[in-house]
PDB file of C-alpha atoms in Angstrom:
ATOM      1  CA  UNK A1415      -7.796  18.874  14.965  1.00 48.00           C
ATOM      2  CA  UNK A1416      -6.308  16.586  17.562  1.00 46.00           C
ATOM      3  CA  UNK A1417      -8.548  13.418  16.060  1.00 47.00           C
ATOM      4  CA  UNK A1418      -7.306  14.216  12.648  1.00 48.00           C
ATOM      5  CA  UNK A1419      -3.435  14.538  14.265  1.00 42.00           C
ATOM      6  CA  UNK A1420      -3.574  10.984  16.344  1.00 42.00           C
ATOM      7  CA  UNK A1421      -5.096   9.501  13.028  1.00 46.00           C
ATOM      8  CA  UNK A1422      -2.923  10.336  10.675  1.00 46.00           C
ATOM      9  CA  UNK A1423      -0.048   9.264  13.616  1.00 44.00           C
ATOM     10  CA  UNK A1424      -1.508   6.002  14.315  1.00 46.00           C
ATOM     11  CA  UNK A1425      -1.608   5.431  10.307  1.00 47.00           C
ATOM     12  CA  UNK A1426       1.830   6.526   9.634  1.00 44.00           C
ATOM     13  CA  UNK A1427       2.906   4.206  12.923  1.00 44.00           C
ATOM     14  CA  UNK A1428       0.798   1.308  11.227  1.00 42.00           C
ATOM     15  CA  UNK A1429       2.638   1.821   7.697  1.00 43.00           C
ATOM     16  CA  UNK A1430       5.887   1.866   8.959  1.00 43.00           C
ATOM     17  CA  UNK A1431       5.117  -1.163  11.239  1.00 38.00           C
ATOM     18  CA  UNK A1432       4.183  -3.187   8.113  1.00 38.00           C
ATOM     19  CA  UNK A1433       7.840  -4.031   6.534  1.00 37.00           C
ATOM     20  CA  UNK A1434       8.574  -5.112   9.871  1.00 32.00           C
ATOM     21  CA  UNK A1435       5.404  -7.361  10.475  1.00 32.00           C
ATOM     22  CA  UNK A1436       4.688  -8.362   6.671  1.00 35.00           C
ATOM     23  CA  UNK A1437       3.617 -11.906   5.680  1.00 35.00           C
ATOM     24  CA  UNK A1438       3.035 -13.074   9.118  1.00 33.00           C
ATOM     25  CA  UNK A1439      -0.381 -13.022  10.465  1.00 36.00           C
ATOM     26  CA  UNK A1440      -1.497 -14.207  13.753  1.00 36.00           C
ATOM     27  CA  UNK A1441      -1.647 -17.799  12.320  1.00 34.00           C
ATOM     28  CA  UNK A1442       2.080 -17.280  10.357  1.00 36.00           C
ATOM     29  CA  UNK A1443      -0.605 -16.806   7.340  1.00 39.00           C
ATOM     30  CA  UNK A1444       0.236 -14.135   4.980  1.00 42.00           C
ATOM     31  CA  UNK A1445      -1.145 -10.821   6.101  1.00 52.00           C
ATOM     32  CA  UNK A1446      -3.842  -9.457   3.143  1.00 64.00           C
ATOM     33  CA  UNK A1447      -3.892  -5.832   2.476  1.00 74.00           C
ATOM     34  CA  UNK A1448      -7.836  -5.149   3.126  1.00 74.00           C
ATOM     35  CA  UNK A1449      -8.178  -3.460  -0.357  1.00 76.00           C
ATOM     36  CA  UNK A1450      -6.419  -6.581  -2.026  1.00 80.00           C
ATOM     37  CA  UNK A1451      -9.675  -7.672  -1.844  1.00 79.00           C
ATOM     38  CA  UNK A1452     -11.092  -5.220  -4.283  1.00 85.00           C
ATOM     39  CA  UNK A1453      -8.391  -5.959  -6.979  1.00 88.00           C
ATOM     40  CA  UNK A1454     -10.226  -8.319 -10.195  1.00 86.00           C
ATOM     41  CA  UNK A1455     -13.599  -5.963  -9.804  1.00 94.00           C
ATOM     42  CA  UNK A1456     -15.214  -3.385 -10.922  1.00 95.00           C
ATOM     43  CA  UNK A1457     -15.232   0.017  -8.964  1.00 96.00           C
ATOM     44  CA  UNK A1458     -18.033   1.286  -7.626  1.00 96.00           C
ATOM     45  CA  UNK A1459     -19.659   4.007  -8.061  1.00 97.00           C
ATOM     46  CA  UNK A1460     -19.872   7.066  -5.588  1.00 95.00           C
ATOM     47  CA  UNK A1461     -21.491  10.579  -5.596  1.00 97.00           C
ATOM     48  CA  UNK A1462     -19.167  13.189  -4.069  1.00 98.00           C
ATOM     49  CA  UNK A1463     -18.505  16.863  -4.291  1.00 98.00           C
ATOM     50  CA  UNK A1464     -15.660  18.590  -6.089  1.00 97.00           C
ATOM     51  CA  UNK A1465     -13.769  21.739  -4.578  1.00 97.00           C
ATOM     52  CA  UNK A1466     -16.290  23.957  -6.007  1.00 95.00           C
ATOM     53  CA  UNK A1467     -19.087  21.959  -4.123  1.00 96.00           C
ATOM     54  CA  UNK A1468     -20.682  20.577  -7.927  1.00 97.00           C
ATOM     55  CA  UNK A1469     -21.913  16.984  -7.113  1.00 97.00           C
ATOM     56  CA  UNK A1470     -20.176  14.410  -9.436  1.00 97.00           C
ATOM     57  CA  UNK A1471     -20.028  10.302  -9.521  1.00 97.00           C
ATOM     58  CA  UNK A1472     -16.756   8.435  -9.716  1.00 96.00           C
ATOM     59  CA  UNK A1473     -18.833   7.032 -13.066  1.00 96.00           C
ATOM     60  CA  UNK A1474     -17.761  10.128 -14.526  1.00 97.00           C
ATOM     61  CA  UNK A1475     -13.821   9.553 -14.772  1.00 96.00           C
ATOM     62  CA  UNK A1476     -13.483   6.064 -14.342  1.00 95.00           C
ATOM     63  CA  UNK A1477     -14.171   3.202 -17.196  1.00 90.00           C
ATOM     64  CA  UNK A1478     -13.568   5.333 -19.881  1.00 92.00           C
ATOM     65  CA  UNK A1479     -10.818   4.166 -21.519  1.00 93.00           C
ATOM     66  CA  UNK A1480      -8.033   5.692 -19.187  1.00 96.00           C
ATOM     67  CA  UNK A1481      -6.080   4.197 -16.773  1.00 98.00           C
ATOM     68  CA  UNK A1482      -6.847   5.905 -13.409  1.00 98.00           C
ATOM     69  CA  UNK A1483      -5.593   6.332 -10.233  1.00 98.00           C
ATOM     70  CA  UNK A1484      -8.078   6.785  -7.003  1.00 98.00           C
ATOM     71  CA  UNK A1485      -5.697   8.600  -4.480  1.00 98.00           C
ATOM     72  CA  UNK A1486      -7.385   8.431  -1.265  1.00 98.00           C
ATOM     73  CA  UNK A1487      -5.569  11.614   1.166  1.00 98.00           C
ATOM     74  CA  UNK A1488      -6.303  14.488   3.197  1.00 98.00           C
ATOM     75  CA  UNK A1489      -4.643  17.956   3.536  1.00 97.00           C
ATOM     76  CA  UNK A1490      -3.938  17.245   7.322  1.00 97.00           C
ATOM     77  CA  UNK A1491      -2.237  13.539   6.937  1.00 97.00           C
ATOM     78  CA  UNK A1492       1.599  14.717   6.377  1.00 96.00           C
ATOM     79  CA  UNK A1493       2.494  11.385   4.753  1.00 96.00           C
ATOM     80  CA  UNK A1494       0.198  12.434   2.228  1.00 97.00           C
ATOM     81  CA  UNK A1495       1.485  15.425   1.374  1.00 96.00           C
ATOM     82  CA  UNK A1496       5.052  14.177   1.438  1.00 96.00           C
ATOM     83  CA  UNK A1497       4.190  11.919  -1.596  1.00 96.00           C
ATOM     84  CA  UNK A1498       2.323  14.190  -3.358  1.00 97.00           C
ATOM     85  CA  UNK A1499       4.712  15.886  -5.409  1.00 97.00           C
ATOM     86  CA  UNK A1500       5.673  12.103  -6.827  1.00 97.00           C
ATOM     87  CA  UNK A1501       2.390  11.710  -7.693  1.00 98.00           C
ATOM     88  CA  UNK A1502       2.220  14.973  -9.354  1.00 98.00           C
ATOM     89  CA  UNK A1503       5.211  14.164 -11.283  1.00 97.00           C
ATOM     90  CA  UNK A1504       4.130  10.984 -12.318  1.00 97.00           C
ATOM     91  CA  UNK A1505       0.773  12.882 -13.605  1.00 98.00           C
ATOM     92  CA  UNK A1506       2.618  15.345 -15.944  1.00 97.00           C
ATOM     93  CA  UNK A1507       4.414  12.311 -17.281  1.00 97.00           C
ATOM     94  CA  UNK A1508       1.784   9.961 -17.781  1.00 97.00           C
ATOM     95  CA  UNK A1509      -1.668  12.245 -18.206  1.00 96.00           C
ATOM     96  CA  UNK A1510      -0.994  12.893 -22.065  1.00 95.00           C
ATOM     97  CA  UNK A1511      -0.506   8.928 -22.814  1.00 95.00           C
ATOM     98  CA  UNK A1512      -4.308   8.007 -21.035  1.00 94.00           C
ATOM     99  CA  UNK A1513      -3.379   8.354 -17.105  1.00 97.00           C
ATOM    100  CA  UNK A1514      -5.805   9.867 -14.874  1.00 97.00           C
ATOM    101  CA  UNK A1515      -5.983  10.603 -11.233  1.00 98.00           C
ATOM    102  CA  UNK A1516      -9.022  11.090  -9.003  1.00 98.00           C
ATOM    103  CA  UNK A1517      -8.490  12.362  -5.653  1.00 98.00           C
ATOM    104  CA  UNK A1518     -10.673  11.340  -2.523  1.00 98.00           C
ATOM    105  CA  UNK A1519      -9.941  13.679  -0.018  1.00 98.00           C
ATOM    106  CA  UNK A1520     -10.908  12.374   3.781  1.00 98.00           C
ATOM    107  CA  UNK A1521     -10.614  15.739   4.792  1.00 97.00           C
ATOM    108  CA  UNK A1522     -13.808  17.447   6.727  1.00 97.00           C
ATOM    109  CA  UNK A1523     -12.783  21.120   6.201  1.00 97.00           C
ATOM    110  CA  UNK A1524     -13.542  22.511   2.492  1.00 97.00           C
ATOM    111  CA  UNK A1525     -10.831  25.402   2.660  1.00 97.00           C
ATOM    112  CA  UNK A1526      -8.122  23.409   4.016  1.00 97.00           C
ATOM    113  CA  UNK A1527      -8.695  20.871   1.647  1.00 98.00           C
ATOM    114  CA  UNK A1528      -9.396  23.472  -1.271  1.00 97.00           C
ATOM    115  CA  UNK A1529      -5.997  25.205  -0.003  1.00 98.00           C
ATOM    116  CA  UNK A1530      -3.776  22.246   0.029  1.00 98.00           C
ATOM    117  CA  UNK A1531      -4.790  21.396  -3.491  1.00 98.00           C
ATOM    118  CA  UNK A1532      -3.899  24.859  -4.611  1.00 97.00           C
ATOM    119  CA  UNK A1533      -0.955  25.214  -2.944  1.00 97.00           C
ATOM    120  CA  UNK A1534       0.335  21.582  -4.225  1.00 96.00           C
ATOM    121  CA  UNK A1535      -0.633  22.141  -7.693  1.00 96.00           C
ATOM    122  CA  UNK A1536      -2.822  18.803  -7.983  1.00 97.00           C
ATOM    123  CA  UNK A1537      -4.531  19.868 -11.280  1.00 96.00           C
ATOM    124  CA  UNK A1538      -6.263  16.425 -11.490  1.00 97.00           C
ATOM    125  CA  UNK A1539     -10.180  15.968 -10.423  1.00 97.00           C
ATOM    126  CA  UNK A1540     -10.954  15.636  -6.406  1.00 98.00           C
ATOM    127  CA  UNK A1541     -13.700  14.581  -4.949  1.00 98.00           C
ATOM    128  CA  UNK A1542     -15.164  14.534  -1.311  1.00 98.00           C
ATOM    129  CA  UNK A1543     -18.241  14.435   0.707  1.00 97.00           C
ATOM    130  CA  UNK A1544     -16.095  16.143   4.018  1.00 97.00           C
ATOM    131  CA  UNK A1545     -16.963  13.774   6.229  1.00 97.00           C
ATOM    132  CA  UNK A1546     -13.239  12.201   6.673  1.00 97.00           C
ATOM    133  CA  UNK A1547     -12.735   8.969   7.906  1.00 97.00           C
ATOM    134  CA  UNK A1548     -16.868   8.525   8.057  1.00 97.00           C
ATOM    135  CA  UNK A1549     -16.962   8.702   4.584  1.00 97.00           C
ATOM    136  CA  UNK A1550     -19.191   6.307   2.206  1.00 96.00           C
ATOM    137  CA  UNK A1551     -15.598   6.177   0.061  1.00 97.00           C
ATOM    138  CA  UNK A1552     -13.396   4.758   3.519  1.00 96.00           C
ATOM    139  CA  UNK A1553     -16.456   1.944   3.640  1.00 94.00           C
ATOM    140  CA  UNK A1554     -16.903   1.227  -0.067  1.00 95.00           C
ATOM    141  CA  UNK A1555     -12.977   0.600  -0.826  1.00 95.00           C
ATOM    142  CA  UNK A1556     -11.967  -0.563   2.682  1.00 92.00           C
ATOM    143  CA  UNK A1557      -9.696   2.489   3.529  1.00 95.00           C
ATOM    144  CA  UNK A1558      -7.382   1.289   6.499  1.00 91.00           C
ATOM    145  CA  UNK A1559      -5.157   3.719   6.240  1.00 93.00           C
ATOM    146  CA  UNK A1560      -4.202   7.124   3.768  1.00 96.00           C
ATOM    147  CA  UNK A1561      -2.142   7.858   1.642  1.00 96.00           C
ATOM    148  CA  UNK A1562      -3.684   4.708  -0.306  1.00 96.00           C
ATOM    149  CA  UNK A1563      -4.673   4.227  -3.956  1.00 97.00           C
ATOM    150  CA  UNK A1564      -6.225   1.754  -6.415  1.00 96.00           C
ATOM    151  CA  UNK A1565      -5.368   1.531  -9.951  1.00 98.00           C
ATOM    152  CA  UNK A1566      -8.069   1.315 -12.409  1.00 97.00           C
ATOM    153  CA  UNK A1567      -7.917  -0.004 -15.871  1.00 97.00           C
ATOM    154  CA  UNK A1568      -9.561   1.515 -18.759  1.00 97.00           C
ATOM    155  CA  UNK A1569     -12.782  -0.976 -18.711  1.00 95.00           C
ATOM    156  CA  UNK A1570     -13.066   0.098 -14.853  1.00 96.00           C
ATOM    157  CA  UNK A1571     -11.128  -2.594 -13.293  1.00 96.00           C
ATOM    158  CA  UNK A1572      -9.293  -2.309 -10.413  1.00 96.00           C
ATOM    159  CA  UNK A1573      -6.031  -3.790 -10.920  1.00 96.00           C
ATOM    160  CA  UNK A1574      -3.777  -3.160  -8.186  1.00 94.00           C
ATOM    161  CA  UNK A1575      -4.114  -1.649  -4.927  1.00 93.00           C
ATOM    162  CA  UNK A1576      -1.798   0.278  -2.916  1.00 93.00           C
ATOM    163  CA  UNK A1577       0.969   0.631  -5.705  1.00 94.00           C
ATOM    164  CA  UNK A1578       4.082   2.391  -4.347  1.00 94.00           C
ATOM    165  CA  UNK A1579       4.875   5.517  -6.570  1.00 94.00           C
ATOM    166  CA  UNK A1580       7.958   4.622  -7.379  1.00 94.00           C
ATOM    167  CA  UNK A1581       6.677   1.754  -8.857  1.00 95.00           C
ATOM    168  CA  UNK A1582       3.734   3.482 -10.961  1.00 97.00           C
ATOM    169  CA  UNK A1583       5.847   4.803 -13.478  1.00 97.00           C
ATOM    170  CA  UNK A1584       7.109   0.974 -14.550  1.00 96.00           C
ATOM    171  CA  UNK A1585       3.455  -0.405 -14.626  1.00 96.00           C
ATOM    172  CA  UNK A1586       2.315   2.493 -16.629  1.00 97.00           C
ATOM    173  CA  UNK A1587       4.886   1.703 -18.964  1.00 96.00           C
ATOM    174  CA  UNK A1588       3.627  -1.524 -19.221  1.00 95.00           C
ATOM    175  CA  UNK A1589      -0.128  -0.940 -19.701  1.00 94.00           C
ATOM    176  CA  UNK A1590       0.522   1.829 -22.606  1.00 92.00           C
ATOM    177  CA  UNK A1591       3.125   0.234 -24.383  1.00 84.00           C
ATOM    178  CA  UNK A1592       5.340   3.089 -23.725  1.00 72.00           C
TER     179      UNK A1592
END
């Protein structure tokens, strides 16, 4: 439990260290946010385990003609959970019109993460393999830090990474005409 604590400090000292230290890089370069990378291709595909322990692949949700959002969180990471209910109201607004959400829990404990979805009322799918920050999804999408996301078009293109919630509402506007 301490390990999970000092992570999810360290990450929430590293996010709010990044207004302060953004653009400059050790060369005055532009800093590059490591999933920025990912943004242009397609997802891949991952086999993890939803909350009732049923093996599914990301395959499943994404590239079918929704626009989806991978929210990659835990139940212990208190940043997560503080932007949650955002998310949740962004998902009521948006789920009817062709928005998704796939969570990707880094959590290692099945019952805390089980309870934290309960008790948050995320009633989107969630996915895990409970093996927190060793997980094949931290590797695959270059996870430097939770709460993170990508945004996934319809054809299963990511097309932004790390969108600020307060922001998601305006770019799903945009991409379903609404």
């Amino acid at each position: 439990m301490k390990k999970k604590v000092l992570l999810c400090v360290m990450a929430l000292m590293w996010v709010l260290a990044c207004p302060a230290m953004a653009g400059t890089g050790a060369n005055g370069e532009d800093d590059e946010d490591p999933m920025q990378v990912l943004v242009g291709k397609q997802y891949t595909d991952l086999q993890l385990k939803d909350l009732n322990g049923q093996s599914h692949r990301l395959s499943e949700y994404l590239g079918k003609g929704k626009w989806v959002l991978i929210d990659f969180w835990a139940s212990w990471c208190g940043p997560c959970r503080a932007e949650l209910p955002e998310l949740v109201k962004v998902y009521r607004a948006y789920h009817a019109d062709g928005f998704e959400v796939v969570g990707i829990s880094l959590d290692d404990d099945a019952q805390a993460w089980q309870k934290a979805v309960k008790k948050m009322n995320l009633s989107w799918n969630h996915l895990s393999d409970l093996k927190g920050w060793d997980s094949k999804a931290v590797e695959v999408y270059k996870v430097f830090g939770i709460p993170t996301n990508l945004l996934v078009n319809p054809q299963g293109k990511i097309v932004v990474s790390n969108i600020d919630l307060d922001d998601l509402p305006e770019k799903l506007d945009e991409v379903l005409g609404k």
